[in-house]
Amino acid sequence: KQEVTQIPAALSVPEGENLVLNCSFTDSAIYNLQWFRQDPGKGLTSLLLIQSSQREQTSGRLNASLDKSSGRSTLYIAASQPGDSATYLCAVLFYYNQGGKLIFGQGTELSVKP
Amino acid sequence: DAGVTQSPTHLIKTRGQQVTLRCSPKSGHDTVSWYQQALGQGPQFIFQYYEEEERQRGNFPDRFSGHQFPNYSSELNVNALLLGDSALYLCASSSRKANQPQHFGDGTRLSIL
């Protein structure tokens, strides 16, 4: 069964701290992995997309890594700010669902305190 | 460049009623997927439309149906509404070109009384 798990479910950090969010998946045959941000009551904003052939992607203060062999991805946020407070979701497009069915984790709710 | 747009933003229905949700994809996108997100959970895939046909379907009953129009916009229909259908319904669009990210709309919040 294709599953995606995110740990921790919630995280609270002081402003300025660097932090890592974790995502694990059960099947290494993935097509790509996408990290999203979701603000309360809102839709999903795509942050980073990592292709299966890539090891990492960077955008500003965000860096996402991918290790297919261990079934893990991490999202690193540098110098966190209160505006980073949101729920972060990891979604995997497994190889056999190339048509577009994303499998999501439960999300990590991040709170950055001023 | 407009992103993915969904309507309505909020909807309140009673059990047994039927509902139609609408989605316009991002310009240049030809594929639309629908997801259901219950409170505190990750989104769950309902189905995907491409070339006006349902291409993939998740584990949802036949009460959930959809349609895609020639202009690539899409509708999600849910019949015989249940209390458990209360959720945020998200539409995502993408291009059939390989390895392109999916873009999501702000969703429709459906509440069943």
Tab-separated table of C-alpha atoms in Angstrom:
chain	number	residue	atom	x	y	z
A	1	LYS	CA	0.000	0.000	0.000
A	2	GLN	CA	1.304	3.422	-0.928
A	3	GLU	CA	1.423	5.610	2.165
A	4	VAL	CA	2.988	8.931	3.110
A	5	THR	CA	3.715	9.838	6.724
A	6	GLN	CA	4.783	13.161	8.206
A	7	ILE	CA	6.407	13.616	11.581
A	8	PRO	CA	5.925	15.569	13.774
A	9	ALA	CA	2.221	16.420	13.514
A	10	ALA	CA	2.884	19.799	15.114
A	11	LEU	CA	5.971	21.876	15.803
A	12	SER	CA	6.485	25.149	17.668
A	13	VAL	CA	9.766	27.050	17.380
A	14	PRO	CA	11.042	30.546	18.272
A	15	GLU	CA	11.634	33.019	15.472
A	16	GLY	CA	15.037	32.741	13.806
A	17	GLU	CA	15.475	29.025	14.387
A	18	ASN	CA	16.359	26.637	11.570
A	19	LEU	CA	14.038	23.640	11.370
A	20	VAL	CA	13.456	20.378	9.530
A	21	LEU	CA	10.157	18.769	8.601
A	22	ASN	CA	10.116	15.071	7.764
A	23	CYS	CA	8.209	13.008	5.213
A	24	SER	CA	8.465	9.254	4.655
A	25	PHE	CA	6.890	7.076	1.973
A	26	THR	CA	6.442	3.343	1.649
A	27	ASP	CA	7.373	2.731	-2.001
A	28	SER	CA	10.624	3.931	-3.558
A	29	ALA	CA	9.129	3.850	-7.065
A	30	ILE	CA	8.153	7.480	-7.088
A	31	TYR	CA	7.787	9.880	-9.996
A	32	ASN	CA	8.171	13.069	-7.997
A	33	LEU	CA	7.548	14.579	-4.573
A	34	GLN	CA	5.995	17.939	-3.863
A	35	TRP	CA	5.952	20.089	-0.726
A	36	PHE	CA	2.957	22.362	-0.146
A	37	ARG	CA	2.030	25.053	2.342
A	38	GLN	CA	-1.550	25.469	3.544
A	39	ASP	CA	-2.784	28.443	5.550
A	40	PRO	CA	-5.904	27.939	7.724
A	41	GLY	CA	-9.030	27.519	5.603
A	42	LYS	CA	-7.090	28.036	2.395
A	43	GLY	CA	-5.933	25.959	-0.545
A	44	LEU	CA	-2.462	24.562	-1.153
A	45	THR	CA	0.508	26.598	-2.318
A	46	SER	CA	3.235	24.608	-4.059
A	47	LEU	CA	6.661	25.253	-2.510
A	48	LEU	CA	9.032	22.800	-4.154
A	49	LEU	CA	8.854	19.897	-6.601
A	50	ILE	CA	11.622	17.278	-6.612
A	51	GLN	CA	11.857	14.919	-9.557
A	52	SER	CA	12.735	11.288	-8.839
A	53	SER	CA	16.166	11.798	-10.425
A	54	GLN	CA	17.017	14.767	-8.179
A	55	ARG	CA	18.443	14.823	-4.666
A	56	GLU	CA	17.375	18.329	-3.629
A	57	GLN	CA	15.692	21.563	-4.632
A	58	THR	CA	16.096	25.037	-3.186
A	59	SER	CA	13.916	28.130	-3.180
A	60	GLY	CA	14.958	31.053	-1.018
A	61	ARG	CA	15.070	29.912	2.622
A	62	LEU	CA	13.611	26.519	1.730
A	63	ASN	CA	15.547	23.402	0.818
A	64	ALA	CA	13.957	20.035	0.128
A	65	SER	CA	15.906	16.788	-0.120
A	66	LEU	CA	14.915	13.391	-1.459
A	67	ASP	CA	16.359	9.968	-0.635
A	68	LYS	CA	14.364	7.367	-2.559
A	69	SER	CA	16.298	4.386	-1.228
A	70	SER	CA	15.334	5.177	2.359
A	71	GLY	CA	11.889	6.505	1.429
A	72	ARG	CA	12.457	9.911	2.990
A	73	SER	CA	12.256	13.595	2.171
A	74	THR	CA	13.019	16.581	4.378
A	75	LEU	CA	12.025	20.224	4.128
A	76	TYR	CA	14.575	22.535	5.704
A	77	ILE	CA	13.469	26.061	6.603
A	78	ALA	CA	16.257	28.479	7.450
A	79	ALA	CA	15.880	31.460	9.790
A	80	SER	CA	12.195	30.849	10.449
A	81	GLN	CA	9.767	33.807	10.622
A	82	PRO	CA	6.260	34.158	12.119
A	83	GLY	CA	4.944	34.343	8.538
A	84	ASP	CA	6.121	30.769	8.030
A	85	SER	CA	3.405	29.571	10.424
A	86	ALA	CA	1.166	27.220	8.437
A	87	THR	CA	0.583	23.525	7.776
A	88	TYR	CA	3.162	21.898	5.526
A	89	LEU	CA	2.101	18.943	3.415
A	90	CYS	CA	4.211	16.422	1.579
A	91	ALA	CA	2.688	14.729	-1.487
A	92	VAL	CA	4.101	11.866	-3.523
A	93	LEU	CA	3.317	10.943	-7.107
A	94	PHE	CA	4.094	7.239	-7.174
A	95	TYR	CA	5.320	5.736	-10.431
A	96	TYR	CA	2.184	3.697	-11.000
A	97	ASN	CA	-0.024	6.763	-10.581
A	98	GLN	CA	1.667	8.837	-13.247
A	99	GLY	CA	-1.771	10.016	-14.301
A	100	GLY	CA	-1.637	12.391	-11.394
A	101	LYS	CA	-2.965	10.866	-8.189
A	102	LEU	CA	-1.005	12.522	-5.394
A	103	ILE	CA	-0.759	10.705	-2.063
A	104	PHE	CA	-0.560	13.196	0.806
A	105	GLY	CA	0.798	12.979	4.298
A	106	GLN	CA	-1.243	14.279	7.237
A	107	GLY	CA	0.797	17.445	7.388
A	108	THR	CA	2.947	19.188	9.995
A	109	GLU	CA	1.418	22.243	11.660
A	110	LEU	CA	4.215	24.755	12.201
A	111	SER	CA	4.007	27.669	14.618
A	112	VAL	CA	6.838	30.218	14.693
A	113	LYS	CA	6.703	32.404	17.812
A	114	PRO	CA	7.965	36.027	17.680
B	1	ASP	CA	-2.290	35.003	-15.185
B	2	ALA	CA	-5.210	33.580	-13.225
B	3	GLY	CA	-4.501	30.496	-11.197
B	4	VAL	CA	-6.972	27.737	-10.389
B	5	THR	CA	-10.366	29.186	-9.478
B	6	GLN	CA	-13.129	27.375	-7.618
B	7	SER	CA	-16.728	28.275	-6.892
B	8	PRO	CA	-18.497	28.663	-4.629
B	9	THR	CA	-16.129	29.308	-1.704
B	10	HIS	CA	-18.605	28.091	0.896
B	11	LEU	CA	-21.737	25.965	0.704
B	12	ILE	CA	-24.206	24.662	3.264
B	13	LYS	CA	-26.452	21.718	2.417
B	14	THR	CA	-28.613	19.214	4.280
B	15	ARG	CA	-28.400	15.445	4.242
B	16	GLY	CA	-29.784	13.828	1.106
B	17	GLN	CA	-29.329	16.881	-1.088
B	18	GLN	CA	-27.122	17.123	-4.162
B	19	VAL	CA	-24.307	19.587	-4.789
B	20	THR	CA	-22.212	20.773	-7.751
B	21	LEU	CA	-18.798	22.352	-7.326
B	22	ARG	CA	-16.929	24.083	-10.134
B	23	CYS	CA	-13.302	24.523	-11.113
B	24	SER	CA	-11.449	26.485	-13.790
B	25	PRO	CA	-7.878	25.320	-14.338
B	26	LYS	CA	-4.807	27.492	-14.577
B	27	SER	CA	-4.191	28.875	-18.058
B	28	GLY	CA	-2.333	26.316	-20.183
B	29	HIS	CA	-3.402	23.340	-18.075
B	30	ASP	CA	-5.546	20.560	-19.521
B	31	THR	CA	-5.910	18.139	-16.599
B	32	VAL	CA	-8.087	18.579	-13.530
B	33	SER	CA	-8.020	16.533	-10.334
B	34	TRP	CA	-10.370	16.722	-7.353
B	35	TYR	CA	-9.436	16.083	-3.716
B	36	GLN	CA	-11.399	15.927	-0.465
B	37	GLN	CA	-9.756	17.251	2.691
B	38	ALA	CA	-11.391	16.525	6.029
B	39	LEU	CA	-10.461	18.726	8.976
B	40	GLY	CA	-6.956	17.973	10.243
B	41	GLN	CA	-6.226	15.473	7.462
B	42	GLY	CA	-4.271	15.477	4.238
B	43	PRO	CA	-6.236	15.696	0.965
B	44	GLN	CA	-7.624	12.443	-0.464
B	45	PHE	CA	-7.758	11.915	-4.251
B	46	ILE	CA	-11.289	11.633	-5.671
B	47	PHE	CA	-10.698	11.494	-9.442
B	48	GLN	CA	-8.940	13.083	-12.388
B	49	TYR	CA	-10.221	14.297	-15.765
B	50	TYR	CA	-8.336	14.674	-18.999
B	51	GLU	CA	-9.771	15.033	-22.515
B	52	GLU	CA	-13.252	15.122	-20.954
B	53	GLU	CA	-12.928	11.608	-19.535
B	54	GLU	CA	-12.356	10.268	-16.031
B	55	ARG	CA	-8.817	8.826	-16.118
B	56	GLN	CA	-8.189	7.789	-12.525
B	57	ARG	CA	-10.405	7.342	-9.524
B	58	GLY	CA	-9.726	7.104	-5.818
B	59	ASN	CA	-11.652	5.140	-3.218
B	60	PHE	CA	-14.886	7.144	-3.327
B	61	PRO	CA	-18.436	5.849	-3.913
B	62	ASP	CA	-20.426	6.387	-7.093
B	63	ARG	CA	-22.254	9.252	-5.368
B	64	PHE	CA	-19.226	11.269	-6.410
B	65	SER	CA	-19.187	12.027	-10.121
B	66	GLY	CA	-17.614	14.609	-12.344
B	67	HIS	CA	-17.394	16.175	-15.729
B	68	GLN	CA	-14.828	18.050	-17.778
B	69	PHE	CA	-15.836	20.520	-20.478
B	70	PRO	CA	-14.084	21.307	-23.790
B	71	ASN	CA	-12.545	24.440	-22.222
B	72	TYR	CA	-10.925	22.131	-19.571
B	73	SER	CA	-13.080	23.420	-16.705
B	74	SER	CA	-14.607	20.768	-14.470
B	75	GLU	CA	-17.487	20.036	-12.130
B	76	LEU	CA	-17.702	17.751	-9.126
B	77	ASN	CA	-21.158	16.413	-8.288
B	78	VAL	CA	-22.074	14.703	-5.044
B	79	ASN	CA	-25.490	13.059	-4.638
B	80	ALA	CA	-27.337	11.936	-1.498
B	81	LEU	CA	-25.122	14.004	0.771
B	82	LEU	CA	-24.030	12.520	4.088
B	83	LEU	CA	-22.754	14.303	7.200
B	84	GLY	CA	-19.345	12.741	6.482
B	85	ASP	CA	-19.132	14.598	3.169
B	86	SER	CA	-18.443	17.809	5.095
B	87	ALA	CA	-14.949	18.828	4.006
B	88	LEU	CA	-12.827	21.194	1.957
B	89	TYR	CA	-12.973	20.171	-1.700
B	90	LEU	CA	-9.849	21.090	-3.622
B	91	CYS	CA	-9.338	21.261	-7.346
B	92	ALA	CA	-5.873	20.886	-8.847
B	93	SER	CA	-4.807	21.477	-12.422
B	94	SER	CA	-1.745	20.417	-14.339
B	95	SER	CA	-0.380	19.854	-17.790
B	96	ARG	CA	-0.043	16.364	-19.242
B	97	LYS	CA	3.625	17.124	-19.829
B	98	ALA	CA	5.607	14.887	-17.553
B	99	ASN	CA	6.724	15.957	-14.095
B	100	GLN	CA	4.886	19.244	-13.903
B	101	PRO	CA	3.658	20.406	-10.495
B	102	GLN	CA	-0.027	20.426	-9.726
B	103	HIS	CA	-1.538	23.806	-8.843
B	104	PHE	CA	-4.373	23.987	-6.358
B	105	GLY	CA	-7.289	26.348	-5.944
B	106	ASP	CA	-8.502	27.754	-2.622
B	107	GLY	CA	-11.184	25.099	-2.366
B	108	THR	CA	-14.892	24.961	-1.608
B	109	ARG	CA	-15.849	24.485	2.038
B	110	LEU	CA	-18.909	22.184	2.101
B	111	SER	CA	-20.884	21.850	5.310
B	112	ILE	CA	-23.659	19.277	5.669
B	113	LEU	CA	-26.309	19.863	8.339
